[in-house]
Amino acid sequence: MTDAIATQRLRVEPTALQAEAIQLAATAIREGKLVAFPTETVYGLGANAFDATAIARIFAAKGRPFSNPLIVHLATVEHLATVTSEIPDLAQRLLAQFAPGPLTLVLPRHPRVPAIVSAGLSTIAVRIPDHPIAHALLVASDVPIAAPSANRSNYPSPTTADHVVDDLWGRIDIVLDGGATPIGVESTVVDLTTNVPRLLRPGSVSLEQLLTVVPSLDLTLHRVTNSDTSPTASPGMFLKHYAPQAQVLLFQGDRPAVLAHMQARASDLVQSGQRLGLLVTDEDADQFSFLTSQPTVMIAHLGTSKDFTTIAQRLFAALRELDRWGADLILMRAVDPHGLGLAIYDRLFRAAAGQIIQCDS
Ligand code: TXA
Ligand code: MG
């Protein structure tokens, strides 16, 4: 697909759900067009999940490999049977607890859903988004909507309509602008088609919450993200993902040792003429004040380290902002991988292509 489509950007107030914009977008979906819309996690790039031609256009617009399957979004839990061939009891229990919301389940795919949606797999990833605009679009279009994150492939997910416009203008039909997405990192993905249920991607439904319903959950990913070993074999779980153009250096270890290493590395990089981005929490910001007068340094603030909610909301926008400024490298200290922190840690780990600089005193 070339940049030949007249993209329309339509502002929707989450309180005005009968808006003409929703009707236009729903009609577009039914006509096989591509509509970007906000969800509670990140913006999705949607098409009718039953329309293989429309789905192929999603892959083309994003530059996404056909080997990476899509998530299908549904208006309610009752719609599950339209796209899955079997709904295990565990799925019902998880959805009773977490739907609508940022939890994606991998289940057996119903043959009426074209295989291209799932990259040829016999499974399908489904979720029921908890966002009034996503919900209104699903209801008005009356079809399941397959939607990956609405970014160019391998770029950080979009958390505002501006991000979608930056990546996909001229390549998609409509952007529904519903403001910034409330969570900011993508949904938790759990595979229920394996013998033991398996976490494929940490998200804002935390490991701790999942374990209350699925004590046997396979946490292989947890081990992978906390060491330097290779990625899991799951589709889409490649290490180099969610990455900005700049090289990300992720530091981990005792706080004083990490800060000392980061200060030394930052000084070296500035001296060698590199444009340096720093992603810092409020608690660490003072440690880098010696660099603030440097024109080749840009510091992005994530808020207090005690508030993962705000860090998750700001993370992708901050990475994009540093990229746009032209950072060659971005330095950041890893967060604690607990609760929502695990999802943040995972995105940083991938942005750093799985390289962690371990610092201990
Ligand atoms: O929060 C989200 O999940 C956002 C919003 C738009 O809903 N969507 C999203 O989609 O992040 P995407 O395509 O960027 O990520 C989907 C992930 C990928 O890692 C993909 O490999 C995995 O889900 N996935 C999809 N279908 C799968 C399947 N059948 N089996 C295993 N993994 C699957
Ligand atoms: Mg994505």
Tab-separated table of N, CA and C in Angstrom, residues 87-175:
chain	number	residue	atom	x	y	z
A	87	ILE	N	-14.744	-22.625	24.402
A	87	ILE	CA	-14.503	-21.650	25.466
A	87	ILE	C	-14.318	-22.409	26.780
A	88	PRO	N	-13.069	-22.675	27.155
A	88	PRO	CA	-12.838	-23.459	28.370
A	88	PRO	C	-13.353	-22.719	29.603
A	89	ASP	N	-13.648	-23.498	30.612
A	89	ASP	CA	-14.144	-22.947	31.868
A	89	ASP	C	-13.195	-21.882	32.429
A	90	LEU	N	-11.895	-22.128	32.267
A	90	LEU	CA	-10.908	-21.170	32.789
A	90	LEU	C	-11.047	-19.809	32.091
A	91	ALA	N	-11.371	-19.842	30.798
A	91	ALA	CA	-11.572	-18.580	30.066
A	91	ALA	C	-12.752	-17.828	30.677
A	92	GLN	N	-13.813	-18.543	30.945
A	92	GLN	CA	-15.002	-17.904	31.546
A	92	GLN	C	-14.644	-17.276	32.888
A	93	ARG	N	-13.854	-18.011	33.674
A	93	ARG	CA	-13.505	-17.487	35.006
A	93	ARG	C	-12.608	-16.259	34.899
A	94	LEU	N	-11.661	-16.293	33.977
A	94	LEU	CA	-10.781	-15.121	33.804
A	94	LEU	C	-11.586	-13.919	33.313
A	95	LEU	N	-12.490	-14.166	32.369
A	95	LEU	CA	-13.249	-13.047	31.808
A	95	LEU	C	-14.256	-12.512	32.825
A	96	ALA	N	-14.785	-13.405	33.667
A	96	ALA	CA	-15.706	-12.942	34.712
A	96	ALA	C	-14.986	-11.938	35.612
A	97	GLN	N	-13.712	-12.171	35.813
A	97	GLN	CA	-12.915	-11.308	36.686
A	97	GLN	C	-12.389	-10.063	35.963
A	98	PHE	N	-11.937	-10.233	34.714
A	98	PHE	CA	-11.143	-9.153	34.089
A	98	PHE	C	-11.751	-8.534	32.817
A	99	ALA	N	-12.945	-8.993	32.397
A	99	ALA	CA	-13.550	-8.404	31.187
A	99	ALA	C	-14.735	-7.520	31.584
A	100	PRO	N	-14.957	-6.398	30.902
A	100	PRO	CA	-14.065	-5.879	29.879
A	100	PRO	C	-12.785	-5.376	30.515
A	101	GLY	N	-11.677	-5.439	29.765
A	101	GLY	CA	-10.427	-4.963	30.330
A	101	GLY	C	-9.230	-5.442	29.560
A	102	PRO	N	-8.037	-5.082	30.060
A	102	PRO	CA	-6.798	-5.288	29.299
A	102	PRO	C	-6.242	-6.709	29.412
A	103	LEU	N	-7.110	-7.709	29.197
A	103	LEU	CA	-6.667	-9.100	29.207
A	103	LEU	C	-7.031	-9.738	27.877
A	104	THR	N	-6.030	-10.298	27.190
A	104	THR	CA	-6.231	-11.007	25.920
A	104	THR	C	-6.030	-12.486	26.169
A	105	LEU	N	-6.980	-13.305	25.687
A	105	LEU	CA	-6.861	-14.753	25.831
A	105	LEU	C	-6.658	-15.399	24.465
A	106	VAL	N	-5.749	-16.352	24.396
A	106	VAL	CA	-5.570	-17.134	23.175
A	106	VAL	C	-6.384	-18.418	23.335
A	107	LEU	N	-7.316	-18.628	22.380
A	107	LEU	CA	-8.280	-19.741	22.429
A	107	LEU	C	-8.308	-20.433	21.060
A	108	PRO	N	-9.009	-21.576	20.957
A	108	PRO	CA	-9.103	-22.213	19.626
A	108	PRO	C	-9.907	-21.315	18.664
A	109	ARG	N	-9.393	-21.131	17.451
A	109	ARG	CA	-10.049	-20.245	16.472
A	109	ARG	C	-11.201	-20.962	15.780
A	110	HIS	N	-12.340	-20.258	15.643
A	110	HIS	CA	-13.449	-20.806	14.870
A	110	HIS	C	-13.087	-20.716	13.390
A	111	PRO	N	-13.385	-21.775	12.609
A	111	PRO	CA	-12.985	-21.757	11.193
A	111	PRO	C	-13.621	-20.618	10.396
A	112	ARG	N	-14.666	-20.000	10.911
A	112	ARG	CA	-15.256	-18.887	10.131
A	112	ARG	C	-14.383	-17.622	10.164
A	113	VAL	N	-13.408	-17.582	11.083
A	113	VAL	CA	-12.483	-16.445	11.097
A	113	VAL	C	-11.328	-16.768	10.136
A	114	PRO	N	-11.071	-15.911	9.148
A	114	PRO	CA	-10.009	-16.216	8.185
A	114	PRO	C	-8.661	-16.442	8.872
A	115	ALA	N	-7.926	-17.432	8.375
A	115	ALA	CA	-6.659	-17.823	9.011
A	115	ALA	C	-5.651	-16.682	9.048
A	116	ILE	N	-5.726	-15.744	8.111
A	116	ILE	CA	-4.757	-14.640	8.045
A	116	ILE	C	-4.762	-13.821	9.336
A	117	VAL	N	-5.912	-13.759	10.012
A	117	VAL	CA	-6.010	-13.003	11.273
A	117	VAL	C	-5.007	-13.558	12.276
A	118	SER	N	-4.880	-14.891	12.291
A	118	SER	CA	-4.029	-15.565	13.271
A	118	SER	C	-2.724	-16.061	12.669
A	119	ALA	N	-2.307	-15.473	11.569
A	119	ALA	CA	-1.058	-15.891	10.932
A	119	ALA	C	-1.057	-17.389	10.640
A	120	GLY	N	-2.239	-17.935	10.307
A	120	GLY	CA	-2.337	-19.342	9.948
A	120	GLY	C	-2.459	-20.290	11.127
A	121	LEU	N	-2.366	-19.771	12.354
A	121	LEU	CA	-2.481	-20.640	13.532
A	121	LEU	C	-3.931	-21.101	13.695
A	122	SER	N	-4.106	-22.198	14.422
A	122	SER	CA	-5.473	-22.675	14.670
A	122	SER	C	-6.060	-21.985	15.902
A	123	THR	N	-5.325	-21.053	16.463
A	123	THR	CA	-5.782	-20.338	17.653
A	123	THR	C	-6.176	-18.905	17.295
A	124	ILE	N	-6.790	-18.210	18.264
A	124	ILE	CA	-7.129	-16.801	18.042
A	124	ILE	C	-7.029	-16.050	19.369
A	125	ALA	N	-6.463	-14.864	19.289
A	125	ALA	CA	-6.363	-14.022	20.489
A	125	ALA	C	-7.583	-13.099	20.530
A	126	VAL	N	-8.250	-13.031	21.677
A	126	VAL	CA	-9.469	-12.208	21.798
A	126	VAL	C	-9.413	-11.344	23.047
A	127	ARG	N	-10.005	-10.155	22.930
A	127	ARG	CA	-10.192	-9.363	24.134
A	127	ARG	C	-11.393	-8.442	24.013
A	128	ILE	N	-11.938	-8.047	25.158
A	128	ILE	CA	-13.100	-7.170	25.234
A	128	ILE	C	-12.612	-5.858	25.832
A	129	PRO	N	-12.403	-4.838	24.985
A	129	PRO	CA	-11.781	-3.605	25.495
A	129	PRO	C	-12.717	-2.823	26.408
A	130	ASP	N	-12.110	-2.157	27.378
A	130	ASP	CA	-12.867	-1.370	28.347
A	130	ASP	C	-12.642	0.119	28.037
A	131	HIS	N	-13.158	0.547	26.899
A	131	HIS	CA	-13.051	1.961	26.522
A	131	HIS	C	-14.341	2.324	25.802
A	132	PRO	N	-14.973	3.433	26.182
A	132	PRO	CA	-16.296	3.726	25.599
A	132	PRO	C	-16.278	3.877	24.086
A	133	ILE	N	-15.200	4.410	23.517
A	133	ILE	CA	-15.177	4.594	22.055
A	133	ILE	C	-14.982	3.248	21.352
A	134	ALA	N	-14.061	2.427	21.878
A	134	ALA	CA	-13.862	1.089	21.299
A	134	ALA	C	-15.160	0.295	21.382
A	135	HIS	N	-15.807	0.386	22.533
A	135	HIS	CA	-17.055	-0.366	22.728
A	135	HIS	C	-18.133	0.124	21.763
A	136	ALA	N	-18.283	1.443	21.648
A	136	ALA	CA	-19.306	2.009	20.755
A	136	ALA	C	-19.042	1.598	19.305
A	137	LEU	N	-17.769	1.585	18.912
A	137	LEU	CA	-17.426	1.197	17.537
A	137	LEU	C	-17.773	-0.274	17.288
A	138	LEU	N	-17.477	-1.125	18.278
A	138	LEU	CA	-17.786	-2.551	18.135
A	138	LEU	C	-19.291	-2.774	18.037
A	139	VAL	N	-20.051	-2.057	18.865
A	139	VAL	CA	-21.504	-2.214	18.838
A	139	VAL	C	-22.065	-1.708	17.501
A	140	ALA	N	-21.604	-0.521	17.077
A	140	ALA	CA	-22.163	0.085	15.864
A	140	ALA	C	-21.783	-0.702	14.604
A	141	SER	N	-20.573	-1.278	14.582
A	141	SER	CA	-20.179	-2.002	13.368
A	141	SER	C	-20.730	-3.423	13.378
A	142	ASP	N	-21.029	-3.948	14.564
A	142	ASP	CA	-21.668	-5.256	14.705
A	142	ASP	C	-20.861	-6.392	14.081
A	143	VAL	N	-19.529	-6.241	14.059
A	143	VAL	CA	-18.636	-7.342	13.667
A	143	VAL	C	-17.461	-7.339	14.646
A	144	PRO	N	-16.804	-8.495	14.829
A	144	PRO	CA	-15.565	-8.492	15.616
A	144	PRO	C	-14.507	-7.683	14.868
A	145	ILE	N	-13.701	-6.940	15.593
A	145	ILE	CA	-12.692	-6.089	14.948
A	145	ILE	C	-11.288	-6.574	15.320
A	146	ALA	N	-10.553	-7.028	14.299
A	146	ALA	CA	-9.150	-7.403	14.510
A	146	ALA	C	-8.339	-6.125	14.555
A	147	ALA	N	-7.518	-5.972	15.592
A	147	ALA	CA	-6.762	-4.721	15.724
A	147	ALA	C	-5.444	-4.936	16.449
A	148	PRO	N	-4.338	-4.835	15.725
A	148	PRO	CA	-3.047	-4.722	16.394
A	148	PRO	C	-2.889	-3.285	16.866
A	149	SER	N	-1.839	-2.994	17.593
A	149	SER	CA	-1.558	-1.609	17.953
A	149	SER	C	-1.339	-0.804	16.667
A	150	ALA	N	-1.784	0.484	16.681
A	150	ALA	CA	-1.834	1.282	15.451
A	150	ALA	C	-0.531	2.036	15.200
A	151	ASN	N	0.588	1.319	15.266
A	151	ASN	CA	1.900	1.913	14.998
A	151	ASN	C	2.514	1.216	13.806
A	152	ARG	N	3.542	1.835	13.205
A	152	ARG	CA	4.344	1.097	12.230
A	152	ARG	C	4.986	-0.067	12.971
A	153	SER	N	5.127	-1.189	12.298
A	153	SER	CA	5.671	-2.397	12.908
A	153	SER	C	7.007	-2.101	13.607
A	154	ASN	N	7.179	-2.655	14.799
A	154	ASN	CA	8.413	-2.526	15.591
A	154	ASN	C	8.649	-1.145	16.176
A	155	TYR	N	7.667	-0.258	16.105
A	155	TYR	CA	7.795	1.055	16.708
A	155	TYR	C	6.963	1.052	17.988
A	156	PRO	N	7.222	1.958	18.951
A	156	PRO	CA	6.413	1.902	20.177
A	156	PRO	C	4.924	2.094	19.876
A	157	SER	N	4.081	1.433	20.642
A	157	SER	CA	2.629	1.544	20.441
A	157	SER	C	2.157	2.974	20.645
A	158	PRO	N	1.094	3.382	19.930
A	158	PRO	CA	0.592	4.757	20.027
A	158	PRO	C	-0.347	4.937	21.214
A	159	THR	N	-0.109	5.977	21.968
A	159	THR	CA	-1.002	6.269	23.104
A	159	THR	C	-1.803	7.545	22.875
A	160	THR	N	-1.580	8.224	21.742
A	160	THR	CA	-2.403	9.379	21.363
A	160	THR	C	-2.711	9.276	19.866
A	161	ALA	N	-3.733	10.043	19.444
A	161	ALA	CA	-4.073	10.068	18.013
A	161	ALA	C	-2.919	10.669	17.197
A	162	ASP	N	-2.187	11.605	17.796
A	162	ASP	CA	-1.026	12.171	17.092
A	162	ASP	C	-0.006	11.086	16.733
A	163	HIS	N	0.215	10.153	17.655
A	163	HIS	CA	1.162	9.061	17.359
A	163	HIS	C	0.686	8.253	16.147
A	164	VAL	N	-0.634	8.004	16.104
A	164	VAL	CA	-1.187	7.232	14.978
A	164	VAL	C	-0.981	8.015	13.680
A	165	VAL	N	-1.276	9.305	13.736
A	165	VAL	CA	-1.115	10.170	12.561
A	165	VAL	C	0.349	10.154	12.105
A	166	ASP	N	1.280	10.277	13.049
A	166	ASP	CA	2.709	10.262	12.707
A	166	ASP	C	3.077	8.989	11.938
A	167	ASP	N	2.524	7.857	12.371
A	167	ASP	CA	2.943	6.567	11.791
A	167	ASP	C	2.144	6.179	10.551
A	168	LEU	N	0.860	6.508	10.511
A	168	LEU	CA	-0.009	5.847	9.521
A	168	LEU	C	-0.814	6.781	8.632
A	169	TRP	N	-0.586	8.090	8.709
A	169	TRP	CA	-1.325	9.045	7.869
A	169	TRP	C	-1.147	8.688	6.396
A	170	GLY	N	-2.236	8.671	5.656
A	170	GLY	CA	-2.150	8.338	4.236
A	170	GLY	C	-2.169	6.841	3.962
A	171	ARG	N	-2.176	6.044	5.027
A	171	ARG	CA	-2.164	4.583	4.856
A	171	ARG	C	-3.424	3.936	5.403
A	172	ILE	N	-4.236	4.704	6.131
A	172	ILE	CA	-5.457	4.150	6.722
A	172	ILE	C	-6.609	5.129	6.473
A	173	ASP	N	-7.849	4.690	6.705
A	173	ASP	CA	-8.996	5.497	6.298
A	173	ASP	C	-9.424	6.507	7.360
A	174	ILE	N	-9.500	6.067	8.619
A	174	ILE	CA	-10.023	6.955	9.664
A	174	ILE	C	-9.187	6.810	10.937
A	175	VAL	N	-8.958	7.931	11.611
A	175	VAL	CA	-8.410	7.903	12.981
A	175	VAL	C	-9.478	8.512	13.890
